[in-house]
Coordinates of C-alpha atoms in Angstrom, one line a residue:
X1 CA 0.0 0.0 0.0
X2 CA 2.8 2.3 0.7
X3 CA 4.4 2.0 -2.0
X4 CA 1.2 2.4 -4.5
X5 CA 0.4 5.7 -2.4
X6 CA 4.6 6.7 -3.3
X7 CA 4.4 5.7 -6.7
X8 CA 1.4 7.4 -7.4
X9 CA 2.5 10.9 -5.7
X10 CA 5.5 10.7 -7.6
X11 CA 3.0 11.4 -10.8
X12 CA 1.7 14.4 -9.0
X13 CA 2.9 18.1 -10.4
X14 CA 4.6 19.7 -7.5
X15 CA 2.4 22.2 -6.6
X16 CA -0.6 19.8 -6.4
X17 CA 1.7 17.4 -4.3
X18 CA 2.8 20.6 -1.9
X19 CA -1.0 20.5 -1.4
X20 CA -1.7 16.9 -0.9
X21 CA 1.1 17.2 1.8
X22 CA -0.5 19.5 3.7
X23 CA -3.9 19.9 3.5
X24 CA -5.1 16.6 2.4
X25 CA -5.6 12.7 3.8
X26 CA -5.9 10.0 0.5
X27 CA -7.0 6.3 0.5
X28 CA -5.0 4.6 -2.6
X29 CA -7.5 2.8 -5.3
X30 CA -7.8 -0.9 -4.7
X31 CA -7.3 -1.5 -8.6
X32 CA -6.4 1.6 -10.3
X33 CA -3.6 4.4 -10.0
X34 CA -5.0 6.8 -8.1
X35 CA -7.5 7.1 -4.9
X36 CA -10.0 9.3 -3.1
X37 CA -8.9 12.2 -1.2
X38 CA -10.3 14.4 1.2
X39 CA -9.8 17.1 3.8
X40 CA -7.5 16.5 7.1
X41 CA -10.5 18.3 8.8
X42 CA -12.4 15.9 8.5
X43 CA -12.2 13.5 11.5
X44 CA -11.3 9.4 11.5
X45 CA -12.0 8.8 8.1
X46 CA -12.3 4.9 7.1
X47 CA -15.0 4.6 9.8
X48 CA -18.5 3.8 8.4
X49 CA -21.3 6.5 8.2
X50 CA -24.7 6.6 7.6
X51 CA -26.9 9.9 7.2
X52 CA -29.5 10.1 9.9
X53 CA -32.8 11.6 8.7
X54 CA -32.3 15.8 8.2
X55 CA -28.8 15.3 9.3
X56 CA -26.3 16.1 7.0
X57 CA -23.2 17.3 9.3
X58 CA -21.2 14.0 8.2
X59 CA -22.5 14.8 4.7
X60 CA -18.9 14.8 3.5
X61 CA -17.4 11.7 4.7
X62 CA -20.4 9.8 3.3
X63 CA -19.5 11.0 0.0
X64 CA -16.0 10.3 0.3
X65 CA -16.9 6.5 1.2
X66 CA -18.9 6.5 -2.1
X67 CA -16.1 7.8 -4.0
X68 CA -14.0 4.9 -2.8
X69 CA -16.5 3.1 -3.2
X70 CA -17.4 3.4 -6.4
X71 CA -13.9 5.2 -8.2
X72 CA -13.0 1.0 -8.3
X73 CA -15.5 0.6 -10.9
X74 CA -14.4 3.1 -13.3
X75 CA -13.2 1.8 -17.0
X76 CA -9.7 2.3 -17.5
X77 CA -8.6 6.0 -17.8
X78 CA -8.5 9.1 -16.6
X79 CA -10.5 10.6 -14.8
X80 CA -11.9 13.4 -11.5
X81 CA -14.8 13.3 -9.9
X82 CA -15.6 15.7 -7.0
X83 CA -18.2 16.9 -5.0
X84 CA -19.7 20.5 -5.0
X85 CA -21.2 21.6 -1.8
X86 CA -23.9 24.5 -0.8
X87 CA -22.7 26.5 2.1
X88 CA -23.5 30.1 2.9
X89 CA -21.6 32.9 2.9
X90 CA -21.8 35.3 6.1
X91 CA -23.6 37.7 4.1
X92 CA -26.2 34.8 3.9
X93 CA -26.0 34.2 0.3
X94 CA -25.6 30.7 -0.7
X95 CA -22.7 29.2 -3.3
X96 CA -21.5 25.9 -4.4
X97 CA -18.2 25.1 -3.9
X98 CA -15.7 21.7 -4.2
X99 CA -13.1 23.8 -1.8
X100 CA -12.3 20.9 1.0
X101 CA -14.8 18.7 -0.4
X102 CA -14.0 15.1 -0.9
X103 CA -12.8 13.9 -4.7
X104 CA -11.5 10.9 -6.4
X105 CA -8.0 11.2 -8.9
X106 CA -7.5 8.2 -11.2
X107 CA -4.8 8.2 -14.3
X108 CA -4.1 5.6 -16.6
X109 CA -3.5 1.9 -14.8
X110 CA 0.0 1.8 -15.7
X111 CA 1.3 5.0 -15.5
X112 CA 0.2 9.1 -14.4
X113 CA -0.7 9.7 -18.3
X114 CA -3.1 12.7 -17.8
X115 CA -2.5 13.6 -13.9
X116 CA -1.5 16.8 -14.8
X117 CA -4.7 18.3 -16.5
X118 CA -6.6 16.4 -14.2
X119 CA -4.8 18.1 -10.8
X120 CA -5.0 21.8 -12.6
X121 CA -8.5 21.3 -13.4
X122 CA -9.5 20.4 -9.9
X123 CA -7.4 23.3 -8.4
X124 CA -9.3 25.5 -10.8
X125 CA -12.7 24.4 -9.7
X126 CA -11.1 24.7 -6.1
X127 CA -11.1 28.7 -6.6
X128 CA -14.4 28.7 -7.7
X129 CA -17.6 29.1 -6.2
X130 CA -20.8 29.6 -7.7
X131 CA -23.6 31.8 -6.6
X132 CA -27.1 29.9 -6.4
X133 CA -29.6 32.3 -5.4
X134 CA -31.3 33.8 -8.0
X135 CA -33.5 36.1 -6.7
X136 CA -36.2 35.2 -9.1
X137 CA -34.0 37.2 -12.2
X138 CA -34.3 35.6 -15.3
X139 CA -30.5 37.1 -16.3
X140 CA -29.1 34.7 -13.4
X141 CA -31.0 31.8 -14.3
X142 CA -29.4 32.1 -17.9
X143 CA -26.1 32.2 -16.1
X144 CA -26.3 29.2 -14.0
X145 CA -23.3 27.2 -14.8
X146 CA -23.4 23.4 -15.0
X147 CA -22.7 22.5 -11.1
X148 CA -25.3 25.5 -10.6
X149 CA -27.8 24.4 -13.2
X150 CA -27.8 20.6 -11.8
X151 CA -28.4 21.6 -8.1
X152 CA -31.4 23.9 -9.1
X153 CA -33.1 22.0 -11.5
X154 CA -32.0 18.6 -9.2
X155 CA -31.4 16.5 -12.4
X156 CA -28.2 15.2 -14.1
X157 CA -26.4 16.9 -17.0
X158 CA -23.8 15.5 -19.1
X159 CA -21.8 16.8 -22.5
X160 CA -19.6 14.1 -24.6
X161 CA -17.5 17.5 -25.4
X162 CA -17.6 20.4 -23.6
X163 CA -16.4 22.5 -26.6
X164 CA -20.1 22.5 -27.2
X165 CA -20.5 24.3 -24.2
X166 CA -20.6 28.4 -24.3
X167 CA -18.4 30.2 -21.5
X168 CA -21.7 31.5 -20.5
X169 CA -23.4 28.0 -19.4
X170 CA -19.8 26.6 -18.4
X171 CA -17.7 28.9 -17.4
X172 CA -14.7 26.7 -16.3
X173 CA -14.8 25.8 -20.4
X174 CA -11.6 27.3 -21.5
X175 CA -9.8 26.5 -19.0
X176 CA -11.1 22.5 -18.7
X177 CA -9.9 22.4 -22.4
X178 CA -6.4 23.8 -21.5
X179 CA -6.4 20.4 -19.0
X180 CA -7.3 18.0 -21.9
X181 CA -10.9 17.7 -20.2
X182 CA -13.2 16.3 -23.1
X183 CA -16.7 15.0 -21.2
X184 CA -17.9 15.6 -18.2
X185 CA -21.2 14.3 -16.0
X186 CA -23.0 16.0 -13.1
X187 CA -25.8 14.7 -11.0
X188 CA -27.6 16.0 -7.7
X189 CA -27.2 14.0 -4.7
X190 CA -30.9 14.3 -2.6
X191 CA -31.6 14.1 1.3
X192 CA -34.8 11.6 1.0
X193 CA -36.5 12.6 4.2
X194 CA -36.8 16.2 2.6
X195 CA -36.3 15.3 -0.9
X196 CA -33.9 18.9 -1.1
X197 CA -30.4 18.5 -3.2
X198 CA -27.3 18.4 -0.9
X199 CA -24.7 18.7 -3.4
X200 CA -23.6 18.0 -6.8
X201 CA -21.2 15.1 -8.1
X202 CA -19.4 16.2 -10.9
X203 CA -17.4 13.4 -13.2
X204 CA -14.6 14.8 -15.8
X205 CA -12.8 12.1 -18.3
X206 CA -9.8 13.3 -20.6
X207 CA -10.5 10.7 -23.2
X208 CA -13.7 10.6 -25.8
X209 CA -16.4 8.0 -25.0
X210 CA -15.8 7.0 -21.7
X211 CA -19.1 8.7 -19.9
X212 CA -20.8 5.6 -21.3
X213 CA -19.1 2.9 -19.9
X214 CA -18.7 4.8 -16.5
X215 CA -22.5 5.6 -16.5
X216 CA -22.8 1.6 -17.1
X217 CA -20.4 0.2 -14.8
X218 CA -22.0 2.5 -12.3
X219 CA -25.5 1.1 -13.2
X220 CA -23.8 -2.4 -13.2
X221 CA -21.9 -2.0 -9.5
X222 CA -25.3 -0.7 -7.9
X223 CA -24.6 3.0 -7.4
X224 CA -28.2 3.7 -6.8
X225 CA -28.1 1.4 -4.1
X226 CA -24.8 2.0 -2.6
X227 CA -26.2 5.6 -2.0
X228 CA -29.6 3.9 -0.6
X229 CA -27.4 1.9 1.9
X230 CA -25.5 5.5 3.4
X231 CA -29.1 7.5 3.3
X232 CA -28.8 9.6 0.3
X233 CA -30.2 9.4 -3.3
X234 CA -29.2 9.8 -7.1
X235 CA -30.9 9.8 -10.1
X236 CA -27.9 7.6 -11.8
X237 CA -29.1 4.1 -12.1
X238 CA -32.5 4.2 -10.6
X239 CA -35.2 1.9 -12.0
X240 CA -37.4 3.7 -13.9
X241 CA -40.3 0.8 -13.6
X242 CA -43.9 0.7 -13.3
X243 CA -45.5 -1.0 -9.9
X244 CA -46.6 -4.3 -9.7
X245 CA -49.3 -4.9 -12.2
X246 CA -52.3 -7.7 -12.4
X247 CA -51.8 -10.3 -15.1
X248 CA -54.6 -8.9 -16.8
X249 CA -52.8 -5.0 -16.6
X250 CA -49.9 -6.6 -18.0
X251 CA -51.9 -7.7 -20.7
X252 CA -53.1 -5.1 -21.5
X253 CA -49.7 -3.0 -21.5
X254 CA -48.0 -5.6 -24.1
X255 CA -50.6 -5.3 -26.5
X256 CA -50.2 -1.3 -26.4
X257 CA -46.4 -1.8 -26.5
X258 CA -46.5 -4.2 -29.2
X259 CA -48.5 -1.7 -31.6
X260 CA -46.4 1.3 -30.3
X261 CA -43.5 -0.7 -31.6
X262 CA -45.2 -1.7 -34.6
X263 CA -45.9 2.1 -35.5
X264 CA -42.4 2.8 -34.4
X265 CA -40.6 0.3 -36.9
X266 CA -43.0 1.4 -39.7
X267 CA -42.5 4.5 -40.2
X268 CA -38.8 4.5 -39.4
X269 CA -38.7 1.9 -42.2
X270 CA -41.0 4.1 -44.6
X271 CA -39.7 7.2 -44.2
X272 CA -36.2 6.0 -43.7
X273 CA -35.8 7.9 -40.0
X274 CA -32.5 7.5 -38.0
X275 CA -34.1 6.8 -34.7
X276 CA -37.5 6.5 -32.9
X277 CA -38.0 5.8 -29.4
X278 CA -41.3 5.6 -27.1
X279 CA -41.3 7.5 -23.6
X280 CA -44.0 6.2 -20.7
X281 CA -43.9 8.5 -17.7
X282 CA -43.9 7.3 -14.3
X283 CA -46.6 7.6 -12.2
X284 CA -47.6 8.5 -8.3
X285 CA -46.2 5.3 -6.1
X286 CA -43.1 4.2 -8.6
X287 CA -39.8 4.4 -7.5
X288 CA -38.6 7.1 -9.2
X289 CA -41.4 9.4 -8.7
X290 CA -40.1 11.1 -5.2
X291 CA -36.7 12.1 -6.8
X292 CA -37.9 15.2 -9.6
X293 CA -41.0 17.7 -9.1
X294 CA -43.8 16.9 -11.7
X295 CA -42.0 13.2 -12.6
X296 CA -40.3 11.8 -15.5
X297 CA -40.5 10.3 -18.6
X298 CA -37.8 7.1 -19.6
X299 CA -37.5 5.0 -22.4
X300 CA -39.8 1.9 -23.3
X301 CA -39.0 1.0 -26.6
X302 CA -37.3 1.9 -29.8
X303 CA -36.4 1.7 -33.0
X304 CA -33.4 2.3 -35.2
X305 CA -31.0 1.5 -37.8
X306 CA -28.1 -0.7 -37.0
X307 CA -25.7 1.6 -36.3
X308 CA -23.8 2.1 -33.3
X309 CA -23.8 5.7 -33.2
X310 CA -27.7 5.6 -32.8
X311 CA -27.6 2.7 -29.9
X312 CA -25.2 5.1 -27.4
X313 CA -27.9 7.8 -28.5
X314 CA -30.7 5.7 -27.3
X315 CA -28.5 4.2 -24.5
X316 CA -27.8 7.6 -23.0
X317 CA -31.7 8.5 -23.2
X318 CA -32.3 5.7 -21.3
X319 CA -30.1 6.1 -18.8
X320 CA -31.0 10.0 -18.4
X321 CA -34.4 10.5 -18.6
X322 CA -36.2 13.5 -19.2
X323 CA -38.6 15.9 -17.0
X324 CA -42.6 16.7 -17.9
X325 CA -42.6 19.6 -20.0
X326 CA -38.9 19.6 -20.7
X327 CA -37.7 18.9 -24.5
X328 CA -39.7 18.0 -27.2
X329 CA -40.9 15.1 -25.7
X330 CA -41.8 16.7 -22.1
X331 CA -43.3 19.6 -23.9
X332 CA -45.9 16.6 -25.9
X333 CA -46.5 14.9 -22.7
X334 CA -47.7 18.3 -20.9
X335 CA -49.7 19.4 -24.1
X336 CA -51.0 16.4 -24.7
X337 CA -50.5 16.6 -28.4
X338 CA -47.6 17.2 -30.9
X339 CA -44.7 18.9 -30.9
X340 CA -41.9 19.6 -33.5
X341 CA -38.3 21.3 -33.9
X342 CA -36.8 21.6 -36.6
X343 CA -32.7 21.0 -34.5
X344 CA -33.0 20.0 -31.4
X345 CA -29.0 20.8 -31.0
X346 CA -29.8 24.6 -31.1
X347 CA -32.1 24.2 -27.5
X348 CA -30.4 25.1 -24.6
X349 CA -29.7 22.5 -21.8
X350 CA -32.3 23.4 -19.9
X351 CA -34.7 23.3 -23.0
X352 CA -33.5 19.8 -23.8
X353 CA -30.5 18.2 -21.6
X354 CA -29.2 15.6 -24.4
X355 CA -28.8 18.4 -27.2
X356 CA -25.1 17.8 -27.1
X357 CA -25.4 14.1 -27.4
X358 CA -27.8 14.9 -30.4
X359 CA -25.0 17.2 -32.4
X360 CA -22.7 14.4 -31.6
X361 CA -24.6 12.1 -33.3
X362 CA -25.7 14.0 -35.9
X363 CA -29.2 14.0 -35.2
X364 CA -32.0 17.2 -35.6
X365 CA -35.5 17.6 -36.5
X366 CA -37.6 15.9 -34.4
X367 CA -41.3 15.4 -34.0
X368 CA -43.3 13.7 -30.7
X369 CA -46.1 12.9 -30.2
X370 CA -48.7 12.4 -27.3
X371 CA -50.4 8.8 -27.4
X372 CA -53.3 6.7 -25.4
X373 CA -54.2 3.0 -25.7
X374 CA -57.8 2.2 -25.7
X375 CA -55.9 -1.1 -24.2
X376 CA -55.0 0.9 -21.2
X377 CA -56.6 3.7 -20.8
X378 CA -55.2 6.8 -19.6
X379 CA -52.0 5.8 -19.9
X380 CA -49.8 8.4 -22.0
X381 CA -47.0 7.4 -24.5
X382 CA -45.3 9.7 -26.4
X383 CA -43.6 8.7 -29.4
X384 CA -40.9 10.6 -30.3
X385 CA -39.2 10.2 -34.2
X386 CA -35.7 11.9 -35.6
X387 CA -36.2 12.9 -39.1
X388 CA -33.3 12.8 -41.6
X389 CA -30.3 15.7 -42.0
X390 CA -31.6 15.1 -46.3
X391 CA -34.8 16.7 -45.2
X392 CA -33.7 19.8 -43.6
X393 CA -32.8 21.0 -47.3
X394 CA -35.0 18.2 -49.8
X395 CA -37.9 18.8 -48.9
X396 CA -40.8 21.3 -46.6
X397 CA -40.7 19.0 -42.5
X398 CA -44.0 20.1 -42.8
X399 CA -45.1 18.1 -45.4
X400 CA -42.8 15.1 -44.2
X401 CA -44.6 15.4 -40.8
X402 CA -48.2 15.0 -42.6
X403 CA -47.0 11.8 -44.3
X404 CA -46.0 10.3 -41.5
X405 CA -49.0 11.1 -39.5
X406 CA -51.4 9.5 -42.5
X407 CA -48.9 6.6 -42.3
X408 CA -49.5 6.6 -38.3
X409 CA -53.3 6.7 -38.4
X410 CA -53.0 3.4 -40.7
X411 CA -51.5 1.1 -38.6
X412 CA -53.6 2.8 -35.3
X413 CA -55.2 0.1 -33.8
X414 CA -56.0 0.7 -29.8
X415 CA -53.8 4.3 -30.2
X416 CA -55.4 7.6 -30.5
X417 CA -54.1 11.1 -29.3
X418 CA -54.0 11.7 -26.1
X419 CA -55.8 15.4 -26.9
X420 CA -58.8 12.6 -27.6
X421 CA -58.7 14.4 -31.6
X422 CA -58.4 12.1 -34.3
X423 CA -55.4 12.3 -36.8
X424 CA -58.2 13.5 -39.7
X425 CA -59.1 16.6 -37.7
X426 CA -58.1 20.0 -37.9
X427 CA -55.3 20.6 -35.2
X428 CA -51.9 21.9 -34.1
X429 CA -48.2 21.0 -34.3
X430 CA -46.6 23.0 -31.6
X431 CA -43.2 24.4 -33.2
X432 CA -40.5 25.4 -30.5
X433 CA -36.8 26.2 -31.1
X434 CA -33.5 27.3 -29.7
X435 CA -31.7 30.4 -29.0
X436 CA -28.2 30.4 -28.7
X437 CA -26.6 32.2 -26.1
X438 CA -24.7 35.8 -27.1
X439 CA -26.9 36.0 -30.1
X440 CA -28.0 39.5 -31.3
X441 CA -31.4 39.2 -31.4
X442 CA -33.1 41.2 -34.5
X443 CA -36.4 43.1 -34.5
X444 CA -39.7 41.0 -35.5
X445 CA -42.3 42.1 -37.6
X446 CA -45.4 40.1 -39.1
X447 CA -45.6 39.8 -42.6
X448 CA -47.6 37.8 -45.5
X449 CA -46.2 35.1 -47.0
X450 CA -46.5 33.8 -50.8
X451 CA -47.8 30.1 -50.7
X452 CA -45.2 27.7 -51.3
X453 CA -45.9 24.2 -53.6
X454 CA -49.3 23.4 -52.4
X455 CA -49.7 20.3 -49.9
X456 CA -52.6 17.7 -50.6
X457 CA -54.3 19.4 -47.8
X458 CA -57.1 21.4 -47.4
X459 CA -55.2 24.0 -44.6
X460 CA -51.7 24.8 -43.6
X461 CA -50.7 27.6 -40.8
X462 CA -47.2 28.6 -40.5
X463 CA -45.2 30.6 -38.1
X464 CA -45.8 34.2 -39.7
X465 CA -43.2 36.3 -37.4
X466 CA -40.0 36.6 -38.7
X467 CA -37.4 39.4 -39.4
X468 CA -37.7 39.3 -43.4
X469 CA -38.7 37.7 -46.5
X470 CA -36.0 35.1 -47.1
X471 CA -35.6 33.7 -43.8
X472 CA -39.8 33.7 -43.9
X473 CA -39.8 31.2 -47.2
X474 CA -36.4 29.3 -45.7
X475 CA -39.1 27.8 -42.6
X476 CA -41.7 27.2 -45.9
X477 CA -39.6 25.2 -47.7
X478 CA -36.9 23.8 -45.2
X479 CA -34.0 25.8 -47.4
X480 CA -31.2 27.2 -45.5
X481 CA -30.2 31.0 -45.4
X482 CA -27.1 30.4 -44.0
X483 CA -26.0 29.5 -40.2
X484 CA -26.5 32.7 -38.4
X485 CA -30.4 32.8 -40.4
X486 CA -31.7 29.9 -39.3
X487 CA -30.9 30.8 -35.5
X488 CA -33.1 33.7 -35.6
X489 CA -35.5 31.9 -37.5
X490 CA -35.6 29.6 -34.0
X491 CA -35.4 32.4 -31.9
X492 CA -38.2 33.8 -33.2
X493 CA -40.3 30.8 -32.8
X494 CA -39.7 30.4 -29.4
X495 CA -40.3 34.3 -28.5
X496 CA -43.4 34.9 -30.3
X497 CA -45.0 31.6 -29.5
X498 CA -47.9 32.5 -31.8
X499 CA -49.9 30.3 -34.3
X500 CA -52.4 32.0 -37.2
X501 CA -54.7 30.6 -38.8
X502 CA -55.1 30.9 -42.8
X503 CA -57.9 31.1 -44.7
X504 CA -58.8 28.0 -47.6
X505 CA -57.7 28.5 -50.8
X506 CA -59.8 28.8 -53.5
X507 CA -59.3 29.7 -57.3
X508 CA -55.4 29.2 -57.8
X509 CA -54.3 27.5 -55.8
X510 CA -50.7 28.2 -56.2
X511 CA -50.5 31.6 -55.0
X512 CA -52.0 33.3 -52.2
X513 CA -51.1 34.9 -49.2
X514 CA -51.4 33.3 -45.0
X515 CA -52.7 36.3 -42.6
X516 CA -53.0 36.5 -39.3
X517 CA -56.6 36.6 -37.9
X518 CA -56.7 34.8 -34.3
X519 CA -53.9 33.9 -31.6
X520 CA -54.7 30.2 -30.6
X521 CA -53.1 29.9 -26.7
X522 CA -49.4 30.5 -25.9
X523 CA -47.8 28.0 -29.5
X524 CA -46.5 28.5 -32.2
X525 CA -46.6 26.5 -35.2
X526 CA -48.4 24.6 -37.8
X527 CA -52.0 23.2 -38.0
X528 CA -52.7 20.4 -40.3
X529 CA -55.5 18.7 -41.6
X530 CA -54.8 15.1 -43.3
X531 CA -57.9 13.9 -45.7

């Protein structure tokens, strides 16, 4: 043991080492070069602790046992992971910070490849501290960073590069680049007697695909439980299940997901669409309920093509999750009805927390949709369907998204919309879209728009607010302006949040003008109505 501990120091750069020396106590990895580490403050440190109810004053030592814990399961490589801590400020403003908070250093298994990005990252985050009272100001909630984001929305984040990061949401970014960082995962650590977040654990690789296999292993070792066992909760590895169910309710529920799947696998093979994936959310009672506000939606079944690229995408949704009215998914379950964007990568994290695992797998428009089974009820599924980069530029998503509903409605057998409309009424696509941060925002104005090649439909409504002409007829036909055009085009969706209605076309029906004559709610987007 002694000499692991000497032979891993030895990797150390000397001013991190000057600090281990004197500030810090360290337990050598079982298996791997590195170990957990923590403050000398803290008092006899391998003894076991568990977290009485409301009690959190041994907080830190319990975190440091699950560091050691669980730092043996990690994949080979290297990686941090520390813990960020609220604590207030005499002033009695509130900040997270990972200053004398407990963290785990592993390098490569052979060698300290990597130990020195790794040790100047964590001094960095040592220095910083994050304000997270926000007063009720929309400006600081924009400026959250990611260990401030995570503790205040209490659900995980993760990037597979945090160049797609702005300095804005992470503001450590620069700096996490100049120490080789390439992925990072966060998720909040909860106090289940009071269901509040205590902290944040925050995971930092320097290689490319590695969050993956550590969210697996972690899944695979029981990290959900191993918190269960010291009194705490995360929402890593948790199973997202329904409660015990009567031999006839489970009837019921296969013969739902067997047509769900059906309709999944059809139209991905028709319309030749990369991925499509149905979302059940939980309910009042299962296990996962207590840990968000409002629950959450996880994966039931999917389809997609057989490429590997799409199975991590589907494997991370799995594993994450998403939140009622979050993402284009969330935002169908609390409408009730449909939802499209036209790049989900331009959403913020907040908007939509996989966006960067969508850019890295090349993956955009995308189109849900709330479902019920007459099978089971009130039961919601909502099916959720990535439609090809080709059509961003071949052809109007509007017209793609009509085909696919009249394909739907086909092979609907128990399924109808959750709204209780049928797919041959007149209803609405709700359109959001993404702002990126430090845009410069350009005045709107509504203007009338020349019809575009006529659909086999008697009505279409499109998003009539935009800045001018060209970017207008770009959203009509699915063209693109040109980068910095097609932003303020999804700005301007998601600021108006209008819909109009247009009036039916008579005479020629190749020209024509869409006006605005009523405001339908708080959407924008499209209405449709299939023959």
């Amino acid at each position: 043991m002694a000499d692991a501990k000497e032979k891993f120091l030895s990797y150390l750069p000397n001013d991190f080492k000057e600090y281990t020396y004197k500030e810090l106590n360290w337990l050598p990895s079982k298996y791997f070069n590195g170990g957990v580490f923590w403050s000398r403050e803290d008092d006899e440190p391998q003894r076991p602790f568990t977290l009485p109810d409301g009690d959190i004053s041994n907080l830190n030592k319990i975190i440091r046992d699950l560091l050691y814990r669980t730092t043996d399961s990690w994949p080979y490589g290297p990686n941090l992971v520390q813990f960020w801590a609220p604590i207030t400020k005499n002033e009695g403003r509130s900040f997270l910070t990972t200053r004398n908070q407990p963290f785990s250093l592993i390098t490569s298994f052979y060698n300290g490849l990597g130990i020195d990005g790794l040790c100047g990252y964590r001094m960095i985050c040592m220095d910083s501290k994050f304000d997270i009272d926000l007063d009720g100001g929309k400006t600081c909630e924009q400026h959250l960073p990611l260990p401030g984001r995570v503790f205040k929305h209490q659900f995980p984040e993760s990037t597979p590069n945090v160049e797609f990061y702005s300095v804005t949401e992470y503001p450590q970014r620069d700096d996490a680049l100049r120490c080789g960082v390439r992925e990072s995962l966060a998720f909040p650590v909860f106090e289940p007697s009071t269901q509040r977040c205590v902290g944040v654990i925050e995971v930092v690789t320097l290689e490319d695909d590695l969050i993956i296999p550590i969210c697996e292993r972690l899944i695979r070792y029981g990290i959900y439980e191993d918190f269960e066992m010291k009194g705490l909760k995360c929402p890593i590895g948790f199973d997202h299940k329904d409660m015990e169910l009567d031999e006839a309710q489970n009837e019921a529920r296969t013969v739902a997901l067997d047509e769900i799947k059906n309709v999944l696998k059809v139209v991905c093979e028709v319309y030749d669409l990369p991925l499509a994936q149905a979302w059940v959310p939980c309910k009042v009672g299962w296990p996962c309920r207590p840990l968000v506000d409002g629950g959450i939606l996880g994966v039931s079944c999917y389809y997609y093509k057989h490429e590997d690229k799409r199975r991590d995408f589907q494997y991370i949704n799995s594993m994450f999750h998403l939140k009622n009215g979050v993402g284009v998914v969330g935002r169908a379950l609390s409408s009730t009805d449909m939802v499209f964007c036209r790049d989900v990568t331009q959403l913020s994290l907040t908007e939509y927390p996989l966006a960067h695992y969508a850019r890295k797998y090349g993956l955009s428009g995308c189109f849900a949709i709330c479902l019920q089974s007459s099978c089971t009820e009130n039961d919601d599924y909502v099916l959720e369907f990535f439609l090809p980069v080709s059509n961003e530029t071949n052809e109007n998503p509007h017209a793609s998204l009509k085909k696919i509903l009249k394909t739907m409605r086909k092979d609907f057998r128990t399924l109808r919309v959750a709204s209780r409309k049928e797919l041959g009424e007149d209803f609405c696509i709700e359109e959001i879209g993404g702002e990126k941060l430090d845009h410069v925002q350009r005045p709107q104005t509504t203007i009338s728009l020349p019809w575009s090649e006529p659909l086999q439909s008697e009505v279409e409504v499109m998003q009539v607010d935009s800045s001018d002409q060209q970017s207008m007829n770009a959203i009509n036909t699915g063209s693109n302006v040109g980068g910095t055009e097609r932003d303020n085009i999804a700005i301007t969706c998601m600021q108006e949040k209008s819909t109009v209605k247009a009036s039916k076309r008579k005479g020629n029906k190749s020209r024509g003008t869409i006006k605005a004559s009523e405001i339908i709610g708080n959407k924008s987007g499209v209405k449709l109505k299939l023959p």
